[in-house]
mmCIF file of N, CA, C and O in Angstrom:
data_model
loop_
_atom_site.group_PDB
_atom_site.id
_atom_site.type_symbol
_atom_site.label_atom_id
_atom_site.label_comp_id
_atom_site.label_asym_id
_atom_site.label_seq_id
_atom_site.Cartn_x
_atom_site.Cartn_y
_atom_site.Cartn_z
ATOM 1 N N MET A 1 -5.243 -10.616 -5.928
ATOM 2 C CA MET A 1 -4.941 -9.201 -5.600
ATOM 3 C C MET A 1 -5.696 -8.118 -6.285
ATOM 4 O O MET A 1 -6.015 -7.187 -5.721
ATOM 5 N N ALA A 2 -6.085 -8.475 -7.523
ATOM 6 C CA ALA A 2 -7.010 -7.494 -8.324
ATOM 7 C C ALA A 2 -8.346 -7.408 -7.661
ATOM 8 O O ALA A 2 -8.832 -6.404 -7.569
ATOM 9 N N GLN A 3 -8.777 -8.437 -6.913
ATOM 10 C CA GLN A 3 -10.111 -8.249 -6.188
ATOM 11 C C GLN A 3 -9.834 -7.647 -4.896
ATOM 12 O O GLN A 3 -10.836 -6.659 -4.658
ATOM 13 N N GLN A 4 -8.739 -7.773 -4.207
ATOM 14 C CA GLN A 4 -8.647 -6.736 -3.215
ATOM 15 C C GLN A 4 -8.821 -5.293 -3.560
ATOM 16 O O GLN A 4 -9.418 -4.480 -2.807
ATOM 17 N N ASN A 5 -7.918 -5.013 -4.749
ATOM 18 C CA ASN A 5 -8.119 -3.662 -5.192
ATOM 19 C C ASN A 5 -9.703 -3.077 -5.450
ATOM 20 O O ASN A 5 -10.091 -2.039 -5.177
ATOM 21 N N LYS A 6 -10.488 -3.973 -5.907
ATOM 22 C CA LYS A 6 -11.699 -3.671 -6.446
ATOM 23 C C LYS A 6 -12.532 -3.277 -5.130
ATOM 24 O O LYS A 6 -13.472 -2.627 -5.110
ATOM 25 N N CYS A 7 -12.128 -4.200 -4.049
ATOM 26 C CA CYS A 7 -12.925 -3.968 -2.771
ATOM 27 C C CYS A 7 -12.742 -2.639 -2.107
ATOM 28 O O CYS A 7 -13.580 -1.996 -1.451
ATOM 29 N N HIS A 8 -11.457 -1.959 -2.396
ATOM 30 C CA HIS A 8 -11.011 -0.848 -1.867
ATOM 31 C C HIS A 8 -11.272 0.545 -2.666
ATOM 32 O O HIS A 8 -10.869 1.663 -2.325
ATOM 33 N N GLN A 9 -11.766 0.153 -3.845
ATOM 34 C CA GLN A 9 -12.439 1.274 -4.796
ATOM 35 C C GLN A 9 -13.114 2.088 -4.111
ATOM 36 O O GLN A 9 -14.070 1.518 -3.766
ATOM 37 N N HIS A 10 -13.246 3.404 -4.371
ATOM 38 C CA HIS A 10 -14.246 4.324 -4.098
ATOM 39 C C HIS A 10 -14.176 5.889 -4.890
ATOM 40 O O HIS A 10 -13.105 5.724 -5.843
ATOM 41 N N THR A 11 -15.119 6.473 -4.850
ATOM 42 C CA THR A 11 -14.838 7.798 -5.532
ATOM 43 C C THR A 11 -15.216 8.911 -4.718
ATOM 44 O O THR A 11 -15.790 8.715 -3.655
ATOM 45 N N LEU A 12 -14.473 9.901 -4.998
ATOM 46 C CA LEU A 12 -14.444 10.992 -4.089
ATOM 47 C C LEU A 12 -15.471 12.011 -4.978
ATOM 48 O O LEU A 12 -15.317 12.060 -6.111
ATOM 49 N N PRO A 13 -15.957 12.977 -3.986
ATOM 50 C CA PRO A 13 -16.855 13.748 -4.829
ATOM 51 C C PRO A 13 -15.947 14.834 -5.537
ATOM 52 O O PRO A 13 -14.796 15.004 -5.557
ATOM 53 N N LEU A 14 -16.654 15.776 -6.414
ATOM 54 C CA LEU A 14 -15.806 16.672 -6.990
ATOM 55 C C LEU A 14 -15.099 17.459 -6.152
ATOM 56 O O LEU A 14 -15.537 17.782 -4.915
ATOM 57 N N LEU A 15 -13.953 18.019 -6.572
ATOM 58 C CA LEU A 15 -13.188 18.600 -5.628
ATOM 59 C C LEU A 15 -13.509 20.325 -5.470
ATOM 60 O O LEU A 15 -13.581 20.818 -6.513
ATOM 61 N N PRO A 16 -13.971 20.640 -4.044
ATOM 62 C CA PRO A 16 -14.367 22.091 -4.220
ATOM 63 C C PRO A 16 -13.104 22.882 -4.187
ATOM 64 O O PRO A 16 -11.939 22.473 -4.021
ATOM 65 N N HIS A 17 -13.241 24.150 -4.390
ATOM 66 C CA HIS A 17 -12.206 25.149 -4.344
ATOM 67 C C HIS A 17 -11.633 25.587 -2.993
ATOM 68 O O HIS A 17 -11.542 26.588 -2.615
ATOM 69 N N SER A 18 -11.533 24.301 -2.187
ATOM 70 C CA SER A 18 -11.193 24.613 -0.677
ATOM 71 C C SER A 18 -9.765 24.425 -0.737
ATOM 72 O O SER A 18 -9.204 23.496 -0.617
ATOM 73 N N PRO A 19 -8.947 25.637 -0.172
ATOM 74 C CA PRO A 19 -7.603 25.463 -0.044
ATOM 75 C C PRO A 19 -7.072 24.562 1.132
ATOM 76 O O PRO A 19 -6.110 23.862 1.083
ATOM 77 N N THR A 20 -8.115 24.318 1.971
ATOM 78 C CA THR A 20 -7.993 23.479 3.177
ATOM 79 C C THR A 20 -7.771 22.120 2.660
ATOM 80 O O THR A 20 -7.099 21.020 3.078
ATOM 81 N N LEU A 21 -9.038 21.598 1.773
ATOM 82 C CA LEU A 21 -8.946 20.461 1.156
ATOM 83 C C LEU A 21 -7.757 20.255 0.236
ATOM 84 O O LEU A 21 -7.216 19.056 0.267
ATOM 85 N N GLN A 22 -7.224 21.154 -0.579
ATOM 86 C CA GLN A 22 -6.243 21.048 -1.174
ATOM 87 C C GLN A 22 -4.758 20.674 -0.380
ATOM 88 O O GLN A 22 -4.071 20.005 -0.792
ATOM 89 N N ARG A 23 -4.790 21.461 0.800
ATOM 90 C CA ARG A 23 -3.736 21.272 1.728
ATOM 91 C C ARG A 23 -3.641 20.101 2.231
ATOM 92 O O ARG A 23 -2.482 19.191 2.407
ATOM 93 N N LEU A 24 -4.764 19.414 2.629
ATOM 94 C CA LEU A 24 -4.938 18.031 3.270
ATOM 95 C C LEU A 24 -4.511 17.057 2.083
ATOM 96 O O LEU A 24 -3.594 16.170 2.456
ATOM 97 N N LEU A 25 -4.999 17.270 0.984
ATOM 98 C CA LEU A 25 -4.453 16.067 -0.169
ATOM 99 C C LEU A 25 -3.014 16.154 -0.144
ATOM 100 O O LEU A 25 -2.482 15.041 -0.271
ATOM 101 N N ASN A 26 -2.464 17.508 -0.373
ATOM 102 C CA ASN A 26 -0.940 17.499 -0.326
ATOM 103 C C ASN A 26 -0.162 16.764 0.786
ATOM 104 O O ASN A 26 0.754 16.051 0.605
ATOM 105 N N CYS A 27 -0.797 16.904 2.104
ATOM 106 C CA CYS A 27 -0.297 16.377 3.244
ATOM 107 C C CYS A 27 -0.378 14.740 3.194
ATOM 108 O O CYS A 27 0.615 14.039 3.597
ATOM 109 N N LEU A 28 -1.590 14.215 2.716
ATOM 110 C CA LEU A 28 -1.761 12.881 2.616
ATOM 111 C C LEU A 28 -0.943 12.389 1.568
ATOM 112 O O LEU A 28 -0.495 11.025 1.838
ATOM 113 N N GLY A 29 -0.668 12.947 0.590
ATOM 114 C CA GLY A 29 0.370 12.261 -0.565
ATOM 115 C C GLY A 29 1.780 12.130 0.091
ATOM 116 O O GLY A 29 2.355 11.347 -0.446
ATOM 117 N N SER A 30 1.924 12.645 1.265
ATOM 118 C CA SER A 30 3.254 12.460 2.030
ATOM 119 C C SER A 30 3.399 10.857 2.526
ATOM 120 O O SER A 30 4.530 10.438 2.655
ATOM 121 N N LEU A 31 2.336 10.330 2.709
ATOM 122 C CA LEU A 31 2.142 9.105 3.468
ATOM 123 C C LEU A 31 1.939 8.006 2.374
ATOM 124 O O LEU A 31 0.909 8.012 1.496
ATOM 125 N N SER A 32 2.695 6.933 2.276
ATOM 126 C CA SER A 32 2.569 5.886 1.142
ATOM 127 C C SER A 32 1.210 5.319 1.278
ATOM 128 O O SER A 32 0.605 5.031 0.264
ATOM 129 N N ARG A 33 0.772 4.900 2.475
ATOM 130 C CA ARG A 33 -0.704 4.317 2.579
ATOM 131 C C ARG A 33 -1.808 5.300 2.246
ATOM 132 O O ARG A 33 -2.648 4.658 1.610
ATOM 133 N N ALA A 34 -1.694 6.529 2.432
ATOM 134 C CA ALA A 34 -2.494 7.453 2.141
ATOM 135 C C ALA A 34 -2.561 7.559 0.553
ATOM 136 O O ALA A 34 -3.663 7.882 -0.366
ATOM 137 N N ARG A 35 -1.186 7.420 -0.068
ATOM 138 C CA ARG A 35 -1.299 7.676 -1.590
ATOM 139 C C ARG A 35 -2.182 6.531 -2.284
ATOM 140 O O ARG A 35 -2.712 6.726 -3.106
ATOM 141 N N ALA A 36 -1.713 5.447 -1.690
ATOM 142 C CA ALA A 36 -2.454 4.254 -2.332
ATOM 143 C C ALA A 36 -4.102 4.356 -2.114
ATOM 144 O O ALA A 36 -4.602 3.909 -2.942
ATOM 145 N N TYR A 37 -4.554 4.833 -1.017
ATOM 146 C CA TYR A 37 -5.826 5.154 -0.634
ATOM 147 C C TYR A 37 -6.372 6.041 -1.857
ATOM 148 O O TYR A 37 -7.446 5.787 -2.426
ATOM 149 N N LEU A 38 -5.800 7.105 -1.854
ATOM 150 C CA LEU A 38 -6.323 8.204 -2.800
ATOM 151 C C LEU A 38 -6.186 7.567 -4.243
ATOM 152 O O LEU A 38 -7.110 8.101 -5.066
ATOM 153 N N LEU A 39 -5.315 6.973 -4.591
ATOM 154 C CA LEU A 39 -5.060 6.374 -6.159
ATOM 155 C C LEU A 39 -6.334 5.385 -6.354
ATOM 156 O O LEU A 39 -6.464 5.119 -7.497
ATOM 157 N N ALA A 40 -6.721 4.777 -5.371
ATOM 158 C CA ALA A 40 -7.902 3.908 -5.330
ATOM 159 C C ALA A 40 -9.247 4.691 -5.887
ATOM 160 O O ALA A 40 -10.210 3.953 -6.445
ATOM 161 N N SER A 41 -9.240 5.959 -5.923
ATOM 162 C CA SER A 41 -10.340 6.557 -6.170
ATOM 163 C C SER A 41 -10.264 6.869 -7.821
ATOM 164 O O SER A 41 -9.363 7.338 -8.326
ATOM 165 N N ASP A 42 -11.450 6.309 -8.512
ATOM 166 C CA ASP A 42 -11.368 6.435 -9.916
ATOM 167 C C ASP A 42 -11.475 8.008 -10.207
ATOM 168 O O ASP A 42 -12.062 8.818 -9.822
ATOM 169 N N GLY A 43 -10.417 8.458 -11.131
ATOM 170 C CA GLY A 43 -10.471 9.886 -11.891
ATOM 171 C C GLY A 43 -9.868 10.917 -10.789
ATOM 172 O O GLY A 43 -9.941 12.150 -11.353
ATOM 173 N N LEU A 44 -9.339 10.668 -9.347
ATOM 174 C CA LEU A 44 -8.691 11.774 -8.641
ATOM 175 C C LEU A 44 -7.641 12.378 -9.452
ATOM 176 O O LEU A 44 -7.589 13.643 -9.347
ATOM 177 N N VAL A 45 -6.771 11.693 -10.153
ATOM 178 C CA VAL A 45 -5.463 12.433 -10.779
ATOM 179 C C VAL A 45 -6.126 13.377 -11.849
ATOM 180 O O VAL A 45 -5.740 14.262 -11.788
ATOM 181 N N ARG A 46 -7.122 12.951 -12.492
ATOM 182 C CA ARG A 46 -7.714 13.778 -13.837
ATOM 183 C C ARG A 46 -8.373 14.801 -12.940
ATOM 184 O O ARG A 46 -8.280 16.084 -13.614
ATOM 185 N N ARG A 47 -9.159 14.806 -12.154
ATOM 186 C CA ARG A 47 -9.749 16.041 -11.471
ATOM 187 C C ARG A 47 -8.765 17.043 -10.579
ATOM 188 O O ARG A 47 -9.025 18.076 -10.718
ATOM 189 N N LEU A 48 -7.547 16.391 -10.131
ATOM 190 C CA LEU A 48 -6.507 17.116 -9.526
ATOM 191 C C LEU A 48 -6.009 18.206 -10.754
ATOM 192 O O LEU A 48 -5.770 19.364 -10.585
ATOM 193 N N PHE A 49 -5.603 17.389 -11.923
ATOM 194 C CA PHE A 49 -5.154 18.406 -12.926
ATOM 195 C C PHE A 49 -6.202 19.194 -13.642
ATOM 196 O O PHE A 49 -5.796 20.324 -13.846
ATOM 197 N N GLN A 50 -7.420 18.870 -13.741
ATOM 198 C CA GLN A 50 -8.449 19.931 -14.179
ATOM 199 C C GLN A 50 -8.576 21.132 -13.079
ATOM 200 O O GLN A 50 -8.522 22.256 -13.220
ATOM 201 N N ARG A 51 -8.499 20.637 -11.893
ATOM 202 C CA ARG A 51 -8.330 21.860 -10.740
ATOM 203 C C ARG A 51 -7.253 22.778 -10.865
ATOM 204 O O ARG A 51 -7.086 24.069 -10.783
ATOM 205 N N LEU A 52 -5.994 22.049 -10.960
ATOM 206 C CA LEU A 52 -4.719 22.702 -11.453
ATOM 207 C C LEU A 52 -4.750 23.733 -12.637
ATOM 208 O O LEU A 52 -4.414 24.884 -12.216
ATOM 209 N N GLN A 53 -5.502 23.313 -13.679
ATOM 210 C CA GLN A 53 -5.584 24.134 -14.793
ATOM 211 C C GLN A 53 -6.380 25.285 -14.636
ATOM 212 O O GLN A 53 -6.324 26.365 -15.113
ATOM 213 N N SER A 54 -7.539 25.170 -13.494
ATOM 214 C CA SER A 54 -8.236 26.295 -13.501
ATOM 215 C C SER A 54 -7.776 27.333 -12.569
ATOM 216 O O SER A 54 -8.274 28.443 -12.295
ATOM 217 N N GLU A 55 -6.778 27.009 -11.898
ATOM 218 C CA GLU A 55 -6.182 28.043 -11.078
ATOM 219 C C GLU A 55 -5.125 28.846 -11.963
ATOM 220 O O GLU A 55 -4.177 28.324 -12.492
ATOM 221 N N ALA A 56 -5.600 30.046 -12.165
ATOM 222 C CA ALA A 56 -4.864 30.978 -13.317
ATOM 223 C C ALA A 56 -3.569 31.507 -12.865
ATOM 224 O O ALA A 56 -2.451 31.447 -13.178
ATOM 225 N N ASP A 57 -3.447 31.741 -11.354
ATOM 226 C CA ASP A 57 -2.216 32.364 -10.777
ATOM 227 C C ASP A 57 -1.566 31.403 -9.917
ATOM 228 O O ASP A 57 -2.041 30.435 -9.571
ATOM 229 N N ASP A 58 -0.408 31.749 -9.417
ATOM 230 C CA ASP A 58 0.442 30.990 -8.474
ATOM 231 C C ASP A 58 0.032 31.255 -7.076
ATOM 232 O O ASP A 58 0.516 32.081 -6.578
ATOM 233 N N THR A 59 -0.981 30.526 -6.861
ATOM 234 C CA THR A 59 -1.661 30.529 -5.319
ATOM 235 C C THR A 59 -1.018 29.485 -4.575
ATOM 236 O O THR A 59 -0.826 28.463 -5.164
ATOM 237 N N PRO A 60 -1.577 29.667 -3.135
ATOM 238 C CA PRO A 60 -1.065 28.352 -2.500
ATOM 239 C C PRO A 60 -1.837 27.217 -2.793
ATOM 240 O O PRO A 60 -1.237 26.120 -2.858
ATOM 241 N N ALA A 61 -2.938 27.281 -3.417
ATOM 242 C CA ALA A 61 -3.932 26.300 -3.550
ATOM 243 C C ALA A 61 -3.336 25.582 -4.476
ATOM 244 O O ALA A 61 -3.320 24.287 -4.849
ATOM 245 N N ARG A 62 -2.668 26.414 -5.824
ATOM 246 C CA ARG A 62 -2.346 25.615 -6.861
ATOM 247 C C ARG A 62 -0.939 24.835 -6.490
ATOM 248 O O ARG A 62 -0.601 23.871 -6.912
ATOM 249 N N ARG A 63 -0.012 25.321 -5.496
ATOM 250 C CA ARG A 63 0.835 24.986 -5.226
ATOM 251 C C ARG A 63 0.721 23.629 -4.528
ATOM 252 O O ARG A 63 1.269 22.390 -4.607
ATOM 253 N N HIS A 64 -0.152 23.544 -3.583
ATOM 254 C CA HIS A 64 -0.812 22.403 -3.013
ATOM 255 C C HIS A 64 -1.332 21.304 -3.993
ATOM 256 O O HIS A 64 -0.892 20.045 -3.739
ATOM 257 N N LEU A 65 -2.076 21.849 -5.129
ATOM 258 C CA LEU A 65 -2.570 20.823 -5.920
ATOM 259 C C LEU A 65 -1.349 20.188 -6.760
ATOM 260 O O LEU A 65 -1.168 18.938 -6.930
ATOM 261 N N LEU A 66 -0.220 21.101 -6.960
ATOM 262 C CA LEU A 66 1.030 20.530 -7.901
ATOM 263 C C LEU A 66 1.528 19.607 -6.800
ATOM 264 O O LEU A 66 2.190 18.490 -7.355
ATOM 265 N N GLY A 67 1.890 19.747 -5.446
ATOM 266 C CA GLY A 67 2.699 18.855 -4.678
ATOM 267 C C GLY A 67 1.875 17.705 -4.442
ATOM 268 O O GLY A 67 2.552 16.718 -4.547
ATOM 269 N N ALA A 68 0.640 17.759 -4.436
ATOM 270 C CA ALA A 68 -0.063 16.216 -4.457
ATOM 271 C C ALA A 68 0.054 15.501 -5.486
ATOM 272 O O ALA A 68 0.186 14.364 -5.225
ATOM 273 N N LEU A 69 -0.153 16.082 -6.619
ATOM 274 C CA LEU A 69 0.183 15.400 -7.752
ATOM 275 C C LEU A 69 1.397 14.828 -8.087
ATOM 276 O O LEU A 69 1.798 13.555 -8.278
ATOM 277 N N GLN A 70 2.493 15.512 -7.556
ATOM 278 C CA GLN A 70 4.002 15.059 -7.362
ATOM 279 C C GLN A 70 4.058 13.867 -6.715
ATOM 280 O O GLN A 70 4.727 12.900 -6.944
ATOM 281 N N LYS A 71 3.416 13.951 -5.510
ATOM 282 C CA LYS A 71 3.487 12.683 -4.714
ATOM 283 C C LYS A 71 2.966 11.618 -5.111
ATOM 284 O O LYS A 71 3.053 10.521 -4.814
ATOM 285 N N LEU A 72 1.582 11.803 -5.516
ATOM 286 C CA LEU A 72 0.766 10.701 -6.155
ATOM 287 C C LEU A 72 1.670 10.123 -7.284
ATOM 288 O O LEU A 72 1.434 8.805 -7.440
ATOM 289 N N SER A 73 2.374 10.840 -8.007
ATOM 290 C CA SER A 73 3.284 10.088 -9.043
ATOM 291 C C SER A 73 4.493 9.318 -8.420
ATOM 292 O O SER A 73 4.993 8.552 -9.186
ATOM 293 N N LEU A 74 4.309 9.184 -7.234
ATOM 294 C CA LEU A 74 5.717 8.334 -6.572
ATOM 295 C C LEU A 74 5.058 6.960 -6.821
ATOM 296 O O LEU A 74 5.964 5.950 -6.836
ATOM 297 N N LYS A 75 3.720 6.733 -6.755
ATOM 298 C CA LYS A 75 3.099 5.299 -6.925
ATOM 299 C C LYS A 75 2.889 5.018 -8.504
ATOM 300 O O LYS A 75 2.674 6.024 -9.493
ATOM 301 N N ARG A 76 3.210 3.867 -8.937
ATOM 302 C CA ARG A 76 3.040 3.392 -10.327
ATOM 303 C C ARG A 76 1.840 3.730 -10.909
ATOM 304 O O ARG A 76 1.584 4.204 -12.102
ATOM 305 N N ARG A 77 0.700 3.449 -10.121
ATOM 306 C CA ARG A 77 -0.603 3.893 -10.806
ATOM 307 C C ARG A 77 -0.724 5.305 -11.119
ATOM 308 O O ARG A 77 -1.279 5.621 -11.914
ATOM 309 N N GLY A 78 -0.283 6.037 -10.127
ATOM 310 C CA GLY A 78 -0.349 7.639 -10.366
ATOM 311 C C GLY A 78 0.602 7.856 -11.720
ATOM 312 O O GLY A 78 -0.050 8.912 -12.382
ATOM 313 N N GLN A 79 1.584 7.274 -11.796
ATOM 314 C CA GLN A 79 2.278 7.551 -13.082
ATOM 315 C C GLN A 79 1.672 7.061 -14.451
ATOM 316 O O GLN A 79 1.402 8.008 -15.190
ATOM 317 N N VAL A 80 0.843 6.093 -14.274
ATOM 318 C CA VAL A 80 0.428 5.591 -15.404
ATOM 319 C C VAL A 80 -0.875 6.456 -15.713
ATOM 320 O O VAL A 80 -1.181 6.823 -16.916
ATOM 321 N N GLU A 81 -1.589 7.091 -14.750
ATOM 322 C CA GLU A 81 -2.662 7.886 -14.902
ATOM 323 C C GLU A 81 -2.396 9.135 -15.444
ATOM 324 O O GLU A 81 -3.076 9.808 -16.399
ATOM 325 N N MET A 82 -1.193 9.762 -14.840
ATOM 326 C CA MET A 82 -0.663 10.953 -15.469
ATOM 327 C C MET A 82 -0.214 10.738 -16.849
ATOM 328 O O MET A 82 -0.559 11.788 -17.811
ATOM 329 N N ILE A 83 0.460 9.788 -17.188
ATOM 330 C CA ILE A 83 0.983 9.603 -18.669
ATOM 331 C C ILE A 83 -0.281 9.398 -19.698
ATOM 332 O O ILE A 83 -0.440 9.937 -20.797
ATOM 333 N N SER A 84 -1.405 8.722 -19.043
ATOM 334 C CA SER A 84 -2.554 8.500 -19.782
ATOM 335 C C SER A 84 -3.243 9.736 -20.317
ATOM 336 O O SER A 84 -4.014 9.933 -21.423
ATOM 337 N N ILE A 85 -3.157 10.858 -19.352
ATOM 338 C CA ILE A 85 -3.870 11.985 -19.792
ATOM 339 C C ILE A 85 -2.703 13.088 -20.338
ATOM 340 O O ILE A 85 -3.256 14.391 -20.462
ATOM 341 N N GLY A 86 -1.634 12.646 -20.382
ATOM 342 C CA GLY A 86 -0.665 13.348 -21.134
ATOM 343 C C GLY A 86 -0.081 14.649 -20.272
ATOM 344 O O GLY A 86 0.596 15.487 -20.777
ATOM 345 N N GLU A 87 0.027 14.204 -19.043
ATOM 346 C CA GLU A 87 0.844 15.195 -18.074
ATOM 347 C C GLU A 87 1.845 14.675 -17.265
ATOM 348 O O GLU A 87 1.750 13.294 -16.944
ATOM 349 N N ARG A 88 2.872 15.103 -16.946
ATOM 350 C CA ARG A 88 3.858 14.743 -15.894
ATOM 351 C C ARG A 88 4.166 15.990 -15.034
ATOM 352 O O ARG A 88 4.682 17.088 -15.522
ATOM 353 N N PRO A 89 3.784 15.863 -13.821
ATOM 354 C CA PRO A 89 3.955 16.907 -12.956
ATOM 355 C C PRO A 89 5.244 17.584 -12.845
ATOM 356 O O PRO A 89 5.454 18.582 -12.488
ATOM 357 N N ALA A 90 6.421 16.835 -12.829
ATOM 358 C CA ALA A 90 7.560 17.335 -12.552
ATOM 359 C C ALA A 90 8.112 18.231 -13.627
ATOM 360 O O ALA A 90 8.780 19.192 -13.415
ATOM 361 N N GLU A 91 7.305 17.916 -14.871
ATOM 362 C CA GLU A 91 7.926 18.796 -16.077
ATOM 363 C C GLU A 91 7.034 20.036 -15.945
ATOM 364 O O GLU A 91 7.435 20.968 -16.659
ATOM 365 N N ARG A 92 5.828 20.226 -15.395
ATOM 366 C CA ARG A 92 4.960 21.017 -15.160
ATOM 367 C C ARG A 92 5.448 22.112 -14.553
ATOM 368 O O ARG A 92 5.523 23.366 -14.879
ATOM 369 N N GLY A 93 5.864 22.139 -13.218
ATOM 370 C CA GLY A 93 6.318 23.260 -12.474
ATOM 371 C C GLY A 93 5.190 24.176 -12.039
ATOM 372 O O GLY A 93 4.198 24.183 -12.645
ATOM 373 N N VAL A 94 5.595 25.045 -10.922
ATOM 374 C CA VAL A 94 4.719 26.142 -10.761
ATOM 375 C C VAL A 94 5.379 27.465 -11.581
ATOM 376 O O VAL A 94 6.521 27.641 -11.363
ATOM 377 N N GLU A 95 4.593 28.072 -12.213
ATOM 378 C CA GLU A 95 5.013 29.168 -13.000
ATOM 379 C C GLU A 95 4.629 30.516 -12.295
ATOM 380 O O GLU A 95 3.812 30.652 -11.475
#
């Protein structure tokens, strides 16, 4: 099983400041298979948190990022990654 996960690992480029891409990530997070696919990308959760922190105001893009992170936290791997970087999206909220 571990070998299967290695076959599917991929990396996503840096996340652009595109509200459309952030909306897409949020929508994909609603699907179980899409969450598994996104979490196979090394460092995606960390990059999403970094982008979330770079959004100073309560913007639609920031809400999409937060929604995507909350949905990714439904999978164990997402939870482990968020705990390892010291973040929990359910506690963070939109200010």
